[in-house]
């Protein structure tokens, strides 16, 4: 008879169209055997989840009509899936041994059986780098910032760069990469605390609280009297419309996400796209997963700059799996300050 | 005493925000001396205008708030300015002699004094090519199609191409260029006559009348069950929104114009931009004037294919300068069938 333990899980209840609510998920206690199935074709391994990542893109997977080729929707009744840092407990896979640390797609639960390893990488412990950074600065959000800024924005030293949701998981690194590249960088965020962070910790040249502005077009004109060369767009909506009116000729807009979208079913309109023509603007949506060949270069660059103190990273750490739904939902009203992480278990 | 003749003119009355009306222009009879001012610093020449071009972009120049760097707004009280084919009558410029034919920016009037020659080129008469083609197939609209398709859309043989306003000055050539490039091409237009033209004269693989469709998303899905790789967008608005939902991964949208825009002051919203991210779409506004170094190559390619019968061009020719305002206004309700030209005088 195999050892069975309790396994707390965050279950996805069913498909939604609007912004996620805590009640779209529920906590369930299941049982799990802490053994990976053995056999010639298994290759599976069992992990204990340490840190889980709350990311805005996960909202897309909560839609039944989500038909993109890059990732399937969640399965109702099954645990939420997301990026995490985990420790191998038992394994039938020669590449992953008990005690190994891994970062990649896992379940929102205490223990997960991993069968697909394409999106997992082994982590070498490094006392100078917090483990949770492997789902933030050094994980998908950090790589999104790196690929988006360097590969999509075609930045040149001296250019004027605007970043929205600038203190978030992606934005905070975009701003720092732009500064390292010799750009002038302004960020927007939703509280004075975040603005302070941008200006005094993350090295942005300027920042503003969009909740304090009655006219976003005027706010951007004040910050960029000469116009914007690059807009790294994490929010869409009104801010995108305001940016369109403030772009310079041949400007570039990297569309990373649209966290301001209230509903996919009745999405907000963007009105100023006619400026794409007169200003010859390129607007490009992207996914980090198209640039994975650059991951090693990204890790070298960011780790090196981090260790030299030239890059910092702000996390918002919530404790306990049962608080994961609230942490995730909070992303859409900007409750998080920095990258939202949930600690499930101590290392 | 110098010879003075009557000079009928189309005067721009004043700035507008909505779609142009005939009353935004007025006909005026002035007098003009058929002599170019002579002198060491003149370089001016006087032309008789033969054909004038009605182009949707001219609407932008009717706005006082038109602040783009690429071309200034019209001056109220002065003749409308636009592309034309003209014959030199008198000249103080050694490069342009009486009897020479020129194509480029001129005034909406019978005779114009030309002082700026940067946007003018001399035409070699060719009995196989109608003179008016120099403001259509071989002029700005044709070059817009060429630069937009080949330089902005990054087309590959076998790709699925959608063109809106497909029987218009630009769209009809885009479709033919795409066919010559080995693509599958569908066009939309606003009447059954135009659909017939697209399918039976211009060589489109398929075409539909958007006025017959209750659901543009479904119409595009019917024409492109496998999705759209390239959308050459001449109209913006609802068609752009419908195309966004039908794009394939890594699709490209060349934004050439937004003729469906009812008002610059309160422009219609585009709602489906979130697909830019999931499908990694690139949307790029462009102006042909950024690609003028390719003009000689364009002329060689199009003239050669035209003479081989592999490219055709449909014009909508209105007679008489006094009918120019109605012809121009008609562009915005799709009255024109093919490229809208006004014949001012016989050759």
XYZ file of C-alpha atoms in Angstrom:
694
model
C 0.000 0.000 0.000
C 1.413 3.385 -1.077
C 1.797 6.407 1.130
C -1.044 8.886 0.548
C -0.981 12.500 1.769
C -3.363 15.427 1.622
C -2.994 17.641 -1.445
C -4.576 21.083 -1.214
C -5.625 22.314 -4.681
C -7.006 25.448 -6.340
C -9.668 24.151 -8.701
C -10.809 26.073 -11.792
C -14.591 26.047 -11.598
C -15.730 27.070 -15.065
C -15.337 29.439 -17.982
C -15.778 33.204 -17.634
C -15.871 36.207 -19.947
C -15.300 39.163 -17.617
C -12.496 39.827 -15.140
C -11.714 36.865 -12.835
C -13.298 36.663 -9.378
C -12.173 34.595 -6.408
C -15.318 32.486 -6.736
C -14.179 31.346 -10.186
C -11.804 29.092 -8.233
C -12.260 26.924 -5.146
C -10.000 25.229 -2.635
C -10.253 21.447 -2.490
C -8.377 18.865 -0.435
C -7.510 15.752 -2.446
C -5.236 12.853 -1.679
C -2.088 12.011 -3.614
C 0.507 9.262 -3.527
C 3.996 10.745 -3.369
C 5.248 8.386 -6.038
C 5.727 8.890 -9.745
C 4.293 6.049 -11.865
C 7.125 3.808 -12.999
C 7.421 2.093 -16.343
C 9.208 2.222 -19.677
C 6.974 4.959 -21.121
C 6.262 6.994 -17.980
C 9.004 9.620 -17.614
C 6.782 11.357 -15.088
C 7.909 12.863 -11.820
C 6.220 14.179 -8.722
C 7.033 17.631 -7.369
C 6.321 19.632 -4.249
C 5.361 23.149 -5.318
C 7.229 25.954 -3.533
C 6.270 29.147 -5.362
C 3.456 29.827 -7.799
C 3.245 32.730 -10.219
C 0.115 34.857 -10.745
C 0.198 36.196 -14.307
C -2.408 38.209 -16.226
C -2.193 35.963 -19.315
C -3.844 33.188 -17.255
C -7.116 35.016 -17.593
C -7.124 34.068 -21.268
C -7.074 30.399 -20.312
C -10.280 30.896 -18.317
C -12.250 31.528 -21.520
C -13.992 28.680 -23.313
C -13.647 30.567 -26.579
C -9.903 30.883 -26.166
C -8.821 29.355 -29.449
C -5.245 30.492 -29.702
C -2.822 27.846 -30.803
C -0.209 28.646 -28.219
C -1.839 27.304 -25.075
C -5.169 25.530 -24.361
C -7.887 26.796 -21.996
C -8.022 25.469 -18.427
C -10.109 22.358 -17.752
C -13.052 22.998 -15.395
C -12.795 20.821 -12.284
C -9.026 20.545 -12.642
C -6.394 22.587 -10.777
C -5.387 25.936 -12.232
C -2.145 25.614 -14.193
C 0.669 28.129 -14.073
C 4.363 28.734 -13.699
C 5.969 27.633 -10.462
C 9.176 26.698 -8.718
C 9.040 23.130 -7.424
C 11.207 20.417 -5.864
C 11.267 16.877 -7.248
C 10.000 14.334 -4.688
C 9.940 11.145 -6.754
C 10.816 10.513 -10.377
C 10.724 8.041 -13.224
C 12.689 10.498 -15.372
C 16.488 10.180 -15.434
C 16.812 13.923 -16.086
C 14.934 14.940 -12.948
C 16.054 13.389 -9.660
C 14.574 13.705 -6.171
C 15.830 16.939 -4.638
C 16.206 18.686 -8.004
C 14.664 22.146 -8.261
C 12.649 22.951 -11.375
C 10.862 26.008 -12.777
C 8.038 25.807 -15.304
C 4.421 24.844 -15.787
C 2.896 23.103 -12.783
C -0.454 22.906 -10.976
C -1.900 25.202 -8.341
C -1.687 22.540 -5.650
C 0.761 21.341 -3.033
C 2.016 18.396 -5.087
C 1.867 17.919 -8.838
C 2.547 14.986 -11.088
C 4.507 16.340 -14.058
C 4.221 14.476 -17.336
C 5.245 17.188 -19.808
C 8.728 18.588 -19.433
C 9.029 20.869 -22.496
C 8.240 23.946 -20.467
C 10.342 22.993 -17.433
C 13.959 23.763 -16.733
C 16.182 22.617 -13.935
C 17.446 25.321 -11.581
C 20.920 25.436 -10.103
C 20.589 26.816 -6.561
C 22.434 30.116 -6.170
C 22.500 31.814 -2.778
C 22.578 35.241 -4.433
C 19.322 34.711 -6.302
C 15.984 34.124 -4.542
C 14.349 30.920 -5.795
C 11.112 32.758 -6.565
C 12.949 34.914 -9.132
C 12.843 31.894 -11.438
C 9.157 32.638 -12.072
C 9.720 36.410 -12.144
C 12.918 38.197 -13.075
C 14.427 35.042 -14.589
C 11.170 33.403 -15.652
C 8.442 34.070 -18.155
C 7.739 37.694 -17.102
C 11.400 38.677 -17.175
C 11.932 36.980 -20.504
C 8.808 38.683 -21.845
C 10.374 42.024 -20.954
C 13.685 41.061 -22.552
C 12.297 39.616 -25.790
C 9.648 42.327 -26.064
C 12.015 45.207 -25.570
C 15.031 43.985 -27.502
C 13.368 41.946 -30.266
C 10.033 43.694 -30.811
C 10.750 47.377 -30.035
C 13.994 47.748 -32.068
C 15.323 50.216 -29.473
C 18.060 52.751 -30.158
C 20.079 54.548 -27.521
C 18.599 57.965 -26.767
C 15.040 57.035 -27.694
C 12.006 57.936 -25.602
C 10.328 54.909 -24.027
C 6.994 54.696 -22.261
C 5.994 51.653 -20.161
C 2.518 51.109 -18.702
C 1.876 48.888 -15.675
C 5.483 49.828 -15.157
C 5.968 48.423 -11.670
C 4.472 45.063 -12.619
C 6.242 41.781 -13.270
C 7.172 42.705 -16.850
C 7.151 46.515 -16.781
C 9.729 46.958 -14.058
C 12.301 45.021 -16.076
C 11.405 46.719 -19.376
C 12.171 50.087 -17.798
C 15.495 48.913 -16.433
C 16.488 47.261 -19.730
C 15.635 50.508 -21.518
C 17.779 52.517 -19.111
C 20.677 50.074 -19.601
C 20.174 50.607 -23.350
C 20.555 54.374 -23.000
C 16.907 55.344 -23.396
C 14.814 57.952 -21.568
C 12.109 56.023 -19.703
C 8.760 57.033 -18.215
C 6.397 54.623 -16.478
C 2.756 54.771 -15.484
C 1.250 52.977 -12.508
C -1.872 53.144 -10.372
C -0.703 54.441 -6.994
C 1.718 56.946 -5.505
C 3.541 54.074 -3.810
C 4.208 52.487 -7.204
C 5.263 55.825 -8.706
C 7.726 56.233 -5.850
C 9.075 52.741 -6.539
C 9.528 53.541 -10.228
C 11.394 56.767 -9.606
C 13.402 55.887 -6.510
C 14.117 52.175 -6.737
C 13.705 51.072 -10.343
C 15.545 54.002 -11.954
C 12.823 55.343 -14.256
C 13.481 58.935 -15.361
C 9.886 59.906 -14.685
C 6.640 58.244 -13.605
C 3.019 59.186 -13.076
C -0.059 57.805 -11.334
C -2.758 57.463 -13.962
C -5.439 57.703 -11.267
C -4.265 61.263 -10.559
C -4.614 62.335 -14.199
C -7.821 63.668 -15.696
C -6.350 63.669 -19.212
C -3.951 60.860 -20.157
C -3.113 62.511 -23.495
C -1.990 65.623 -21.642
C -0.107 63.577 -19.033
C 1.922 61.871 -21.749
C 2.500 65.170 -23.547
C 3.865 66.594 -20.287
C 6.222 63.618 -19.815
C 7.182 63.429 -23.489
C 7.089 66.953 -24.994
C 9.085 65.540 -27.923
C 6.876 62.425 -28.297
C 7.287 58.701 -27.687
C 9.490 56.440 -29.817
C 8.614 53.179 -28.074
C 5.506 52.271 -26.114
C 5.680 48.969 -24.262
C 1.970 48.368 -23.747
C 0.872 46.132 -20.899
C -2.636 47.526 -20.493
C -4.403 48.493 -23.733
C -7.525 50.647 -23.396
C -7.425 54.385 -22.723
C -3.690 54.456 -22.150
C -3.067 52.932 -25.567
C -5.360 55.522 -27.152
C -3.508 58.324 -25.369
C -0.126 56.914 -26.380
C -1.187 56.671 -30.036
C -1.720 60.440 -30.072
C 1.724 61.010 -28.550
C 3.829 58.710 -30.738
C 6.622 60.086 -32.910
C 6.981 59.256 -36.592
C 8.154 55.655 -37.060
C 7.281 54.825 -33.454
C 6.902 51.251 -32.278
C 4.297 49.778 -29.955
C 4.953 46.363 -28.434
C 1.610 44.914 -27.384
C 2.372 42.638 -24.474
C -1.042 42.392 -22.834
C -4.267 44.226 -22.234
C -4.802 43.921 -18.506
C -7.242 46.858 -18.561
C -9.685 44.893 -20.719
C -12.920 44.575 -18.770
C -14.400 41.879 -20.970
C -13.360 39.813 -23.961
C -16.967 39.579 -24.988
C -17.480 43.321 -25.232
C -13.948 44.710 -25.385
C -13.308 48.416 -25.109
C -12.686 50.267 -28.378
C -9.382 51.836 -29.383
C -10.122 55.000 -31.308
C -6.875 56.556 -32.487
C -5.495 53.926 -34.840
C -5.603 56.391 -37.746
C -2.335 57.738 -36.329
C -0.709 54.451 -37.385
C -0.767 55.763 -40.944
C 0.190 59.409 -40.526
C 3.021 58.529 -38.125
C 3.990 55.207 -39.755
C 3.699 53.352 -36.477
C 4.361 49.641 -36.120
C 2.238 47.873 -33.537
C 3.258 44.321 -32.823
C 1.750 41.745 -30.530
C 4.147 39.121 -29.277
C 4.557 36.098 -27.040
C 7.808 35.297 -25.280
C 7.436 31.665 -26.332
C 8.379 32.612 -29.910
C 11.821 33.743 -28.755
C 12.928 30.864 -26.536
C 16.167 30.436 -28.472
C 17.267 33.677 -26.778
C 16.632 32.365 -23.249
C 20.278 31.490 -22.467
C 21.444 34.928 -23.633
C 18.696 36.544 -21.530
C 19.721 34.629 -18.396
C 23.381 35.580 -18.831
C 22.551 39.233 -19.352
C 20.045 39.624 -16.537
C 21.925 37.537 -13.940
C 25.117 39.404 -14.672
C 23.442 42.801 -14.318
C 21.528 41.668 -11.247
C 24.716 40.541 -9.515
C 26.348 43.873 -10.333
C 23.391 45.666 -8.745
C 22.341 47.192 -12.074
C 18.991 45.401 -12.102
C 16.653 45.022 -9.135
C 13.332 43.197 -8.928
C 10.328 43.854 -6.716
C 8.083 40.985 -5.676
C 4.720 40.960 -3.950
C 4.770 37.706 -1.988
C 1.539 36.211 -0.644
C 1.696 33.331 1.789
C -0.261 30.120 1.383
C -1.940 28.324 -1.517
C -5.378 29.213 -0.153
C -4.546 32.878 -0.828
C -3.626 32.274 -4.458
C -7.095 33.057 -5.899
C -7.214 36.452 -4.175
C -3.650 37.225 -5.260
C -4.489 36.356 -8.873
C -7.733 38.353 -8.893
C -5.876 41.329 -7.379
C -3.735 41.632 -10.525
C -6.703 43.005 -12.433
C -7.293 45.855 -10.002
C -3.579 46.513 -9.519
C -3.439 45.368 -5.890
C -0.007 43.832 -6.366
C 3.087 45.973 -5.940
C 5.680 44.276 -8.102
C 5.583 40.728 -9.376
C 2.811 38.697 -7.690
C 4.056 35.413 -6.241
C 2.429 32.926 -3.866
C 4.612 30.963 -1.485
C 3.117 27.471 -1.127
C 5.840 25.859 0.964
C 9.199 26.746 2.405
C 12.275 25.653 0.492
C 0.749 93.993 -71.313
C 0.636 90.246 -70.670
C -2.005 87.862 -71.927
C -4.548 87.017 -69.198
C -7.011 84.113 -69.420
C -9.770 82.755 -67.226
C -8.670 80.144 -64.689
C -11.422 78.046 -63.178
C -10.480 76.870 -59.664
C -11.781 74.576 -56.915
C -11.301 76.559 -53.717
C -10.977 74.915 -50.299
C -13.399 76.839 -48.075
C -12.401 75.884 -44.548
C -11.453 73.134 -42.121
C -13.754 70.233 -41.363
C -13.826 67.276 -38.955
C -16.377 64.895 -40.499
C -16.535 63.422 -43.986
C -16.071 65.967 -46.802
C -19.124 67.564 -48.470
C -19.304 69.305 -51.820
C -20.003 72.577 -50.010
C -16.585 72.380 -48.357
C -15.280 73.476 -51.766
C -16.440 76.112 -54.239
C -15.842 76.903 -57.885
C -14.272 80.268 -58.587
C -13.193 81.918 -61.835
C -9.906 83.799 -61.507
C -7.582 85.279 -64.084
C -4.063 84.123 -64.762
C -1.203 85.193 -67.022
C 0.086 82.250 -69.010
C 3.679 83.169 -68.267
C 6.063 81.831 -65.653
C 7.856 84.598 -63.715
C 11.356 84.921 -65.106
C 14.496 85.667 -63.100
C 17.600 84.116 -61.649
C 15.848 82.617 -58.606
C 12.452 81.756 -60.135
C 12.673 78.239 -61.552
C 8.886 78.286 -61.730
C 6.792 77.020 -64.596
C 3.192 77.280 -65.627
C 1.171 74.173 -66.443
C -2.187 73.377 -67.961
C -3.797 70.658 -65.853
C -5.127 67.681 -67.843
C -6.103 65.099 -65.200
C -6.603 65.468 -61.462
C -6.604 62.664 -58.942
C -9.207 62.280 -56.162
C -7.560 60.466 -53.264
C -8.917 59.675 -49.793
C -5.754 60.913 -48.027
C -6.715 64.469 -49.092
C -9.390 64.429 -46.436
C -6.627 64.563 -43.825
C -5.417 67.847 -45.309
C -8.870 69.356 -44.726
C -8.376 69.177 -40.946
C -6.917 72.140 -39.070
C -5.573 69.756 -36.441
C -3.701 67.733 -39.033
C -0.241 67.898 -37.504
C 1.553 65.130 -39.312
C 4.988 66.011 -40.509
C 4.550 64.546 -43.940
C 2.254 67.066 -45.581
C 0.634 70.333 -44.384
C -3.117 71.020 -44.236
C -4.804 72.873 -47.114
C -5.001 76.666 -46.932
C -8.588 77.977 -46.776
C -9.340 80.275 -49.699
C -6.690 78.600 -51.861
C -7.237 75.908 -54.508
C -7.319 72.298 -53.366
C -3.960 70.642 -53.967
C -3.542 67.133 -55.320
C -1.815 64.887 -57.788
C -2.328 65.625 -61.460
C -1.032 65.162 -64.963
C -0.216 68.497 -66.573
C 1.422 70.018 -69.628
C 4.033 72.771 -69.342
C 2.865 76.009 -71.000
C 5.661 78.397 -70.068
C 8.766 77.853 -67.988
C 11.689 79.514 -66.284
C 13.069 76.082 -65.375
C 15.575 74.480 -67.777
C 14.385 70.999 -66.712
C 10.770 71.606 -67.701
C 10.129 72.963 -71.191
C 6.878 74.050 -72.844
C 5.144 70.946 -74.149
C 6.649 68.662 -71.486
C 4.219 66.430 -69.621
C 4.567 66.182 -65.852
C 2.878 64.202 -63.074
C 2.846 65.279 -59.449
C 1.406 67.808 -57.010
C -0.561 70.565 -58.675
C -3.636 72.716 -58.008
C -7.298 71.935 -58.632
C -7.573 74.578 -61.346
C -7.175 74.867 -65.072
C -3.697 76.404 -64.909
C -1.200 76.198 -62.073
C 2.041 77.958 -61.374
C 4.446 75.328 -60.081
C 7.234 76.471 -57.789
C 8.114 73.215 -56.005
C 9.324 70.378 -58.184
C 10.341 67.731 -55.599
C 7.115 65.835 -56.025
C 6.931 66.162 -59.813
C 8.327 63.859 -62.437
C 8.475 64.258 -66.193
C 6.459 61.767 -68.224
C 7.605 60.235 -71.473
C 4.527 59.888 -73.697
C 3.815 56.239 -74.506
C 0.906 55.364 -76.769
C 0.351 52.131 -74.883
C -0.203 53.836 -71.535
C -3.060 56.281 -70.894
C -1.732 59.595 -69.566
C -4.110 59.463 -66.608
C -2.422 56.260 -65.379
C 0.412 58.459 -64.157
C -1.789 59.519 -61.230
C -3.219 56.024 -60.802
C -1.540 52.772 -61.740
C 1.860 54.449 -62.147
C 1.311 57.243 -59.638
C 0.907 57.547 -55.899
C -1.941 54.999 -55.562
C -0.128 52.363 -57.594
C 3.097 52.933 -55.732
C 1.207 52.766 -52.423
C -0.019 49.308 -53.427
C 3.468 48.221 -54.469
C 5.354 49.538 -51.433
C 2.606 48.483 -49.051
C 2.318 44.960 -50.356
C 5.966 44.166 -51.013
C 7.669 46.188 -48.274
C 5.117 46.237 -45.437
C 3.291 42.898 -45.767
C 6.359 40.612 -46.180
C 4.346 38.337 -48.501
C 5.219 34.736 -49.200
C 3.927 32.687 -52.105
C 0.884 30.645 -51.096
C -0.248 33.005 -48.350
C -3.857 34.105 -47.876
C -4.387 37.794 -48.619
C -7.423 39.933 -47.910
C -7.861 43.394 -49.457
C -10.624 45.828 -48.485
C -11.846 48.592 -50.811
C -10.433 46.131 -53.274
C -11.644 47.717 -56.485
C -10.314 51.149 -55.508
C -7.226 52.951 -56.738
C -4.876 51.055 -54.423
C -6.767 47.830 -53.705
C -7.124 46.692 -57.308
C -3.348 46.716 -57.766
C -2.668 45.107 -54.370
C -4.801 42.155 -55.400
C -3.057 41.786 -58.734
C 0.399 42.084 -57.169
C -0.577 39.418 -54.647
C -1.753 37.100 -57.427
C 1.498 37.662 -59.339
C 3.293 36.775 -56.079
C 1.478 33.430 -55.863
C -0.979 34.312 -53.102
C -4.662 33.462 -52.683
C -6.555 36.771 -52.782
C -10.008 37.818 -51.627
C -11.363 41.356 -51.926
C -14.275 43.196 -50.378
C -16.202 45.999 -52.043
C -19.524 47.774 -51.677
C -21.560 46.711 -54.722
C -22.217 43.674 -56.875
C -20.774 45.549 -59.855
C -17.483 45.941 -58.015
C -17.510 42.304 -56.885
C -17.990 41.283 -60.494
C -15.040 43.469 -61.488
C -12.845 41.883 -58.846
C -13.663 38.342 -59.844
C -13.945 38.676 -63.609
C -11.574 41.441 -64.600
C -9.031 41.926 -61.822
C -8.318 38.247 -61.186
C -9.194 38.009 -57.494
C -9.835 34.422 -56.366
C -12.916 35.473 -54.450
C -14.782 38.678 -53.555
C -17.775 39.741 -51.511
C -20.078 42.738 -51.191
C -19.917 43.871 -47.567
C -23.342 45.474 -47.910
C -24.801 42.004 -48.492
C -23.276 40.578 -45.319
C -24.935 40.742 -41.918
C -21.846 39.378 -40.178
C -18.434 40.408 -41.490
C -16.631 37.986 -39.167
C -18.611 35.115 -40.679
C -18.093 36.433 -44.227
C -14.323 36.392 -43.760
C -14.452 32.961 -42.126
C -16.354 31.693 -45.170
C -13.763 33.155 -47.572
C -10.783 32.171 -45.418
C -11.615 28.944 -43.562
C -7.882 28.629 -42.847
C -7.487 32.284 -41.800
C -5.799 35.379 -43.210
C -2.027 35.833 -43.407
C -2.064 39.355 -44.802
C -4.742 42.002 -44.516
C -4.188 45.078 -46.668
C -6.480 47.501 -44.861
C -7.852 50.467 -46.757
C -10.924 51.078 -44.614
C -10.433 50.495 -40.859
C -13.607 50.262 -38.753
C -15.777 47.155 -38.613
C -13.893 45.377 -41.362
C -10.633 45.737 -39.453
C -12.300 44.352 -36.334
C -13.652 41.394 -38.304
C -10.276 40.755 -39.926
C -8.519 40.799 -36.534
C -10.656 37.834 -35.453
C -9.771 35.956 -38.652
C -6.022 36.474 -38.752
C -3.626 33.544 -38.587
C -0.705 33.370 -36.193
C 2.067 35.786 -37.239
C -0.324 37.610 -39.581
C 0.467 41.062 -40.917
C -1.861 44.011 -41.340
C -0.750 46.891 -43.542
C -2.737 49.953 -42.530
C -2.998 52.064 -45.645
C -5.978 54.234 -44.796
C -9.220 54.350 -42.896
C -11.738 55.572 -45.438
C -14.614 54.245 -43.309
C -13.775 56.704 -40.519
C -16.805 58.920 -40.049
C -15.039 61.527 -37.968
C -11.518 62.208 -36.762
C -12.969 63.983 -33.753
C -14.944 60.997 -32.533
C -13.383 58.066 -34.368
C -14.973 54.642 -34.262
C -13.447 52.173 -31.816
C -11.558 49.030 -32.830
C -12.360 46.336 -30.311
C -10.401 43.217 -31.144
C -6.815 44.331 -30.739
C -6.270 41.725 -28.005
C -5.817 39.254 -30.867
C -2.570 41.068 -31.710
C -1.005 39.307 -28.729
C -2.475 35.813 -28.959
C -1.815 35.647 -32.710
C 1.405 37.686 -32.700
C 0.099 40.037 -35.349
C 2.085 42.935 -36.741
C 0.047 45.973 -37.706
C 1.953 48.637 -39.552
C 0.849 52.006 -40.825
C 2.806 53.302 -43.792
C 3.132 56.090 -46.329
C 4.391 55.500 -49.828
C 6.591 58.586 -49.518
C 8.940 56.658 -47.202
C 9.770 54.233 -50.014
C 10.453 56.544 -52.960
C 13.856 54.962 -53.591
C 11.889 51.975 -54.936
C 9.930 54.054 -57.461
C 12.083 53.159 -60.504
C 11.856 49.447 -59.688
C 8.074 49.805 -59.246
C 7.670 51.510 -62.634
C 9.736 48.838 -64.396
C 7.761 46.024 -62.781
C 4.282 47.435 -63.284
C 4.815 48.778 -66.818
C 6.324 45.475 -67.901
C 3.431 43.467 -66.464
C 0.883 45.935 -67.817
C 2.283 45.657 -71.330
C 2.181 41.859 -71.072
C -1.477 42.072 -70.102
C -0.798 40.688 -66.628
C -1.942 43.842 -64.866
C -5.038 45.851 -65.735
C -6.312 49.063 -64.183
C -9.844 50.375 -63.854
C -10.495 54.111 -63.784
C -13.615 56.062 -62.998
C -13.261 59.161 -65.153
C -15.362 62.260 -64.441
C -15.403 65.077 -66.934
C -14.786 68.712 -66.032
C -13.121 70.523 -63.149
C -16.516 71.695 -61.866
C -17.349 68.040 -61.145
C -14.198 67.452 -59.091
C -15.783 68.229 -55.682
C -18.580 65.687 -56.243
C -16.099 63.104 -57.502
C -13.926 63.588 -54.411
C -16.852 63.473 -51.988
C -18.105 60.315 -53.704
C -14.971 58.431 -52.603
C -16.247 58.364 -49.043
C -19.503 56.670 -49.959
C -17.869 54.387 -52.518
C -19.503 55.980 -55.580
C -16.362 55.503 -57.642
C -15.801 52.252 -59.505
C -12.045 52.029 -59.824
C -9.565 54.848 -59.483
C -11.341 58.246 -59.417
C -9.909 60.699 -61.931
C -11.200 64.045 -63.204
C -10.433 65.086 -66.767
C -9.880 68.853 -66.776
C -8.757 69.285 -70.381
C -8.052 67.147 -73.405
C -4.450 66.234 -74.079
